Amino acid sequence: MIRRKNFSLKSLNTFGLDVQTREYVRIHSTEDLQNLPADLPKPWFFLGGGSNILFTRDFPGTVLHIDLRGRGIASENEHEAVVFGMAGENWHEFVSYTLQLNLGGIENLSLIPGNVGTAPVQNIGAYGVELRDVFDHLEAYDLDTGKMVSLTLEDCDFAYRNSIFKRTGKNRYIITKVFLRLQKHPQIKTHYGAIAQELETMQISNPDIHDVARAVIRIRKSKLPDPADLGNCGSFFKNPVIDTHHLEKLKKDYPDIPNFPTNTANKTKVPAGWLIEQSGWKGKAIGSVSMHNRQALVLVNLGKATGKELLAHAARVKESVVEKFGIHLEEEVNVL
Ligand code: EPU
């Protein structure tokens, strides 16, 4: 365990915001979690890869940085393997590791920023696959009881960019180890439009999991800014779900409005990126803040923006979308 006072979080958040925390603790093992010093100032915040957090001010309490490392195969048979990653492992490196093992299931989730331990919080998803599709179980430290627990798929109650860890389990469970069930003879998923197109461009007619991963990486690199070049947290808002009759009304003025069915009757998902672009915010900078010029759903720090400036921009965008479409966008990123 490493402990510091007045510690800068600049390199630990992908918006690149230069905020300080009153105390910083780096956790290297589950024993560290079980032996947390009693005098750490509250509130506590648990930090993973820092790729889904917008700090609007210095943090007055303790940031606990979960840096548990390790990965491996927990069990396997001739069809599948249960693979585990410790919470502090980088997500994309973990995906690459499973591809090296020739295991399929998370190739569509290549290049998503963040760590293995934060993937379940958000139920990360992209290109037609969500974490819950391959999730087996996870281990977590329960702050309420001081004990390690094992949580199943059902316990985690995953939904679109949502889980128990954003609701009743928030500030209670610290995810330490995630187990995924991956396939030795995988069925690849290319139904998400952009992948099939990209594979065609790559002139691959009989793709395997490695080809799908390469296609996803090419698509993401072409649209989504790399936090190493331009501070961002991926999609800043969730794609809103609206009533189908609301969509029908909008179609009169916007016949091309993209929309996707949901599992709920009379509810339709509309891409926030499209709504933001139509509202005139794509690539339009105010000071050092903009919605990205190639993917309007991504809020970017063009240089020296503060968290407050980023949040003010997000509020302007939300206001425009409400005025134009009567749709309320909800943040996907945590704001502190
Ligand atoms: N669109 C626009 N303008 C834009 C951006 C998008 O018109 O500036 C339209 C596109 O033309 C398309 C639709 O919106 O018709 C959907 O766009 P895209 O395929 O890029 O996906 P998205 O819905 O904007 C979601 C996820 C991404 C994920 C992609 C691919 C959410 C909040 N975001 O974005 O996840 O990579 O699908 O599956 O669900 C993330 O969560 O950080 C993230 C990047």
PDB file of C-alpha atoms in Angstrom, residues 52-190:
ATOM      1  CA  ASN A  52     -15.205   7.382 -16.718  1.00  0.00           C
ATOM      2  CA  ILE A  53     -14.808  10.211 -14.243  1.00  0.00           C
ATOM      3  CA  LEU A  54     -15.041  13.985 -14.479  1.00  0.00           C
ATOM      4  CA  PHE A  55     -13.462  15.748 -11.481  1.00  0.00           C
ATOM      5  CA  THR A  56     -14.934  19.239 -11.113  1.00  0.00           C
ATOM      6  CA  ARG A  57     -12.844  20.159  -8.048  1.00  0.00           C
ATOM      7  CA  ASP A  58     -10.133  18.943  -5.705  1.00  0.00           C
ATOM      8  CA  PHE A  59     -11.235  15.850  -3.823  1.00  0.00           C
ATOM      9  CA  PRO A  60     -11.695  16.555  -0.097  1.00  0.00           C
ATOM     10  CA  GLY A  61     -11.301  12.943   1.114  1.00  0.00           C
ATOM     11  CA  THR A  62      -9.379   9.825   0.090  1.00  0.00           C
ATOM     12  CA  VAL A  63      -8.945   8.401  -3.388  1.00  0.00           C
ATOM     13  CA  LEU A  64      -8.288   4.653  -3.186  1.00  0.00           C
ATOM     14  CA  HIS A  65      -6.617   3.569  -6.395  1.00  0.00           C
ATOM     15  CA  ILE A  66      -7.308  -0.096  -7.107  1.00  0.00           C
ATOM     16  CA  ASP A  67      -4.102  -1.458  -8.612  1.00  0.00           C
ATOM     17  CA  LEU A  68      -4.502  -5.233  -8.213  1.00  0.00           C
ATOM     18  CA  ARG A  69      -2.675  -7.128 -10.973  1.00  0.00           C
ATOM     19  CA  GLY A  70      -2.796 -10.617 -12.442  1.00  0.00           C
ATOM     20  CA  ARG A  71      -4.746 -12.703 -14.931  1.00  0.00           C
ATOM     21  CA  GLY A  72      -5.116 -16.363 -15.822  1.00  0.00           C
ATOM     22  CA  ILE A  73      -7.360 -19.308 -16.595  1.00  0.00           C
ATOM     23  CA  ALA A  74      -9.536 -20.434 -13.674  1.00  0.00           C
ATOM     24  CA  SER A  75     -10.986 -23.533 -15.348  1.00  0.00           C
ATOM     25  CA  GLU A  76     -11.550 -24.989 -18.807  1.00  0.00           C
ATOM     26  CA  ASN A  77     -13.060 -27.839 -20.758  1.00  0.00           C
ATOM     27  CA  GLU A  78     -13.009 -28.690 -24.447  1.00  0.00           C
ATOM     28  CA  HIS A  79     -15.539 -25.958 -25.310  1.00  0.00           C
ATOM     29  CA  GLU A  80     -14.824 -23.034 -23.053  1.00  0.00           C
ATOM     30  CA  ALA A  81     -12.555 -21.463 -20.465  1.00  0.00           C
ATOM     31  CA  VAL A  82     -13.261 -19.258 -17.482  1.00  0.00           C
ATOM     32  CA  VAL A  83     -10.613 -16.557 -17.556  1.00  0.00           C
ATOM     33  CA  PHE A  84      -9.973 -14.093 -14.735  1.00  0.00           C
ATOM     34  CA  GLY A  85      -8.470 -10.637 -14.580  1.00  0.00           C
ATOM     35  CA  MET A  86      -7.617  -8.695 -11.430  1.00  0.00           C
ATOM     36  CA  ALA A  87      -9.360  -5.322 -11.155  1.00  0.00           C
ATOM     37  CA  GLY A  88      -6.312  -3.158 -11.930  1.00  0.00           C
ATOM     38  CA  GLU A  89      -5.454  -4.843 -15.234  1.00  0.00           C
ATOM     39  CA  ASN A  90      -5.887  -2.620 -18.284  1.00  0.00           C
ATOM     40  CA  TRP A  91      -9.024  -3.757 -20.154  1.00  0.00           C
ATOM     41  CA  HIS A  92      -7.572  -3.741 -23.661  1.00  0.00           C
ATOM     42  CA  GLU A  93      -4.432  -5.629 -22.585  1.00  0.00           C
ATOM     43  CA  PHE A  94      -6.745  -8.187 -21.004  1.00  0.00           C
ATOM     44  CA  VAL A  95      -8.714  -8.516 -24.274  1.00  0.00           C
ATOM     45  CA  SER A  96      -5.420  -9.020 -26.146  1.00  0.00           C
ATOM     46  CA  TYR A  97      -4.430 -11.731 -23.649  1.00  0.00           C
ATOM     47  CA  THR A  98      -7.693 -13.640 -24.260  1.00  0.00           C
ATOM     48  CA  LEU A  99      -7.111 -13.345 -28.024  1.00  0.00           C
ATOM     49  CA  GLN A 100      -3.610 -14.777 -27.608  1.00  0.00           C
ATOM     50  CA  LEU A 101      -5.273 -17.719 -25.879  1.00  0.00           C
ATOM     51  CA  ASN A 102      -7.564 -18.022 -28.939  1.00  0.00           C
ATOM     52  CA  LEU A 103     -10.632 -17.500 -26.783  1.00  0.00           C
ATOM     53  CA  GLY A 104     -13.622 -15.673 -28.222  1.00  0.00           C
ATOM     54  CA  GLY A 105     -16.242 -13.455 -26.597  1.00  0.00           C
ATOM     55  CA  ILE A 106     -14.742 -10.036 -25.953  1.00  0.00           C
ATOM     56  CA  GLU A 107     -13.059  -9.271 -29.291  1.00  0.00           C
ATOM     57  CA  ASN A 108     -15.830  -6.707 -30.027  1.00  0.00           C
ATOM     58  CA  LEU A 109     -14.870  -4.915 -26.806  1.00  0.00           C
ATOM     59  CA  SER A 110     -11.301  -4.222 -27.988  1.00  0.00           C
ATOM     60  CA  LEU A 111      -9.737  -0.847 -27.192  1.00  0.00           C
ATOM     61  CA  ILE A 112     -12.335   0.280 -24.657  1.00  0.00           C
ATOM     62  CA  PRO A 113     -10.460   2.488 -22.194  1.00  0.00           C
ATOM     63  CA  GLY A 114     -10.484   1.523 -18.526  1.00  0.00           C
ATOM     64  CA  ASN A 115      -9.661  -1.435 -16.319  1.00  0.00           C
ATOM     65  CA  VAL A 116     -11.020  -4.928 -15.812  1.00  0.00           C
ATOM     66  CA  GLY A 117     -12.486  -3.975 -12.415  1.00  0.00           C
ATOM     67  CA  THR A 118     -14.559  -1.110 -13.767  1.00  0.00           C
ATOM     68  CA  ALA A 119     -15.925  -3.008 -16.770  1.00  0.00           C
ATOM     69  CA  PRO A 120     -18.807  -4.545 -14.739  1.00  0.00           C
ATOM     70  CA  VAL A 121     -19.757  -1.231 -13.096  1.00  0.00           C
ATOM     71  CA  GLN A 122     -20.789   0.159 -16.469  1.00  0.00           C
ATOM     72  CA  ASN A 123     -21.545  -3.177 -18.101  1.00  0.00           C
ATOM     73  CA  ILE A 124     -19.282  -1.925 -20.903  1.00  0.00           C
ATOM     74  CA  GLY A 125     -20.530  -2.541 -24.389  1.00  0.00           C
ATOM     75  CA  ALA A 126     -19.699  -1.906 -28.026  1.00  0.00           C
ATOM     76  CA  TYR A 127     -20.476  -3.258 -31.487  1.00  0.00           C
ATOM     77  CA  GLY A 128     -23.298  -5.546 -30.423  1.00  0.00           C
ATOM     78  CA  VAL A 129     -21.646  -7.111 -27.345  1.00  0.00           C
ATOM     79  CA  GLU A 130     -21.933  -6.264 -23.648  1.00  0.00           C
ATOM     80  CA  LEU A 131     -19.864  -7.531 -20.753  1.00  0.00           C
ATOM     81  CA  ARG A 132     -22.882  -9.380 -19.318  1.00  0.00           C
ATOM     82  CA  ASP A 133     -22.924 -11.660 -22.405  1.00  0.00           C
ATOM     83  CA  VAL A 134     -19.702 -13.355 -21.225  1.00  0.00           C
ATOM     84  CA  PHE A 135     -19.766 -12.598 -17.503  1.00  0.00           C
ATOM     85  CA  ASP A 136     -19.392 -15.563 -15.120  1.00  0.00           C
ATOM     86  CA  HIS A 137     -18.937 -14.036 -11.646  1.00  0.00           C
ATOM     87  CA  LEU A 138     -16.746 -11.605  -9.748  1.00  0.00           C
ATOM     88  CA  GLU A 139     -15.088 -11.228  -6.383  1.00  0.00           C
ATOM     89  CA  ALA A 140     -15.442  -8.050  -4.385  1.00  0.00           C
ATOM     90  CA  TYR A 141     -14.593  -6.628  -0.988  1.00  0.00           C
ATOM     91  CA  ASP A 142     -17.751  -5.727   0.906  1.00  0.00           C
ATOM     92  CA  LEU A 143     -17.100  -2.540   2.875  1.00  0.00           C
ATOM     93  CA  ASP A 144     -20.244  -3.109   4.969  1.00  0.00           C
ATOM     94  CA  THR A 145     -19.070  -6.446   6.363  1.00  0.00           C
ATOM     95  CA  GLY A 146     -15.303  -6.267   5.802  1.00  0.00           C
ATOM     96  CA  LYS A 147     -15.476  -9.621   3.979  1.00  0.00           C
ATOM     97  CA  MET A 148     -14.731 -10.848   0.452  1.00  0.00           C
ATOM     98  CA  VAL A 149     -17.865 -11.896  -1.468  1.00  0.00           C
ATOM     99  CA  SER A 150     -18.610 -13.636  -4.763  1.00  0.00           C
ATOM    100  CA  LEU A 151     -21.326 -12.086  -6.953  1.00  0.00           C
ATOM    101  CA  THR A 152     -23.112 -13.905  -9.781  1.00  0.00           C
ATOM    102  CA  LEU A 153     -24.569 -12.573 -13.030  1.00  0.00           C
ATOM    103  CA  GLU A 154     -27.949 -12.307 -11.309  1.00  0.00           C
ATOM    104  CA  ASP A 155     -26.500 -10.469  -8.300  1.00  0.00           C
ATOM    105  CA  CYS A 156     -24.903  -7.843 -10.573  1.00  0.00           C
ATOM    106  CA  ASP A 157     -28.269  -7.052 -12.233  1.00  0.00           C
ATOM    107  CA  PHE A 158     -26.709  -5.705 -15.423  1.00  0.00           C
ATOM    108  CA  ALA A 159     -28.563  -3.347 -17.763  1.00  0.00           C
ATOM    109  CA  TYR A 160     -27.535  -0.892 -20.491  1.00  0.00           C
ATOM    110  CA  ARG A 161     -24.466   0.899 -19.034  1.00  0.00           C
ATOM    111  CA  ASN A 162     -25.759   0.003 -15.608  1.00  0.00           C
ATOM    112  CA  SER A 163     -25.374  -2.510 -12.766  1.00  0.00           C
ATOM    113  CA  ILE A 164     -25.865  -2.938  -9.040  1.00  0.00           C
ATOM    114  CA  PHE A 165     -22.505  -1.144  -8.609  1.00  0.00           C
ATOM    115  CA  LYS A 166     -24.128   2.098  -9.788  1.00  0.00           C
ATOM    116  CA  ARG A 167     -27.174   1.570  -7.568  1.00  0.00           C
ATOM    117  CA  THR A 168     -27.460  -0.241  -4.204  1.00  0.00           C
ATOM    118  CA  GLY A 169     -23.903  -1.605  -4.411  1.00  0.00           C
ATOM    119  CA  LYS A 170     -22.378   1.856  -4.905  1.00  0.00           C
ATOM    120  CA  ASN A 171     -19.825   2.652  -2.181  1.00  0.00           C
ATOM    121  CA  ARG A 172     -20.346  -0.866  -0.833  1.00  0.00           C
ATOM    122  CA  TYR A 173     -18.487  -3.285  -3.122  1.00  0.00           C
ATOM    123  CA  ILE A 174     -14.938  -2.937  -4.366  1.00  0.00           C
ATOM    124  CA  ILE A 175     -14.523  -5.266  -7.313  1.00  0.00           C
ATOM    125  CA  THR A 176     -11.220  -7.151  -7.035  1.00  0.00           C
ATOM    126  CA  LYS A 177     -11.362  -9.966  -9.611  1.00  0.00           C
ATOM    127  CA  VAL A 178     -13.591 -10.611 -12.645  1.00  0.00           C
ATOM    128  CA  PHE A 179     -14.244 -14.037 -14.211  1.00  0.00           C
ATOM    129  CA  LEU A 180     -15.450 -14.316 -17.827  1.00  0.00           C
ATOM    130  CA  ARG A 181     -16.658 -17.408 -19.682  1.00  0.00           C
ATOM    131  CA  LEU A 182     -15.025 -17.444 -23.117  1.00  0.00           C
ATOM    132  CA  GLN A 183     -15.368 -19.833 -26.036  1.00  0.00           C
ATOM    133  CA  LYS A 184     -12.852 -22.087 -27.794  1.00  0.00           C
ATOM    134  CA  HIS A 185     -15.023 -22.353 -30.925  1.00  0.00           C
ATOM    135  CA  PRO A 186     -16.616 -18.927 -30.857  1.00  0.00           C
ATOM    136  CA  GLN A 187     -19.467 -17.620 -32.919  1.00  0.00           C
ATOM    137  CA  ILE A 188     -18.296 -14.213 -34.079  1.00  0.00           C
ATOM    138  CA  LYS A 189     -20.659 -11.227 -33.981  1.00  0.00           C
ATOM    139  CA  THR A 190     -20.505  -8.950 -36.984  1.00  0.00           C
TER     140      THR A 190
END
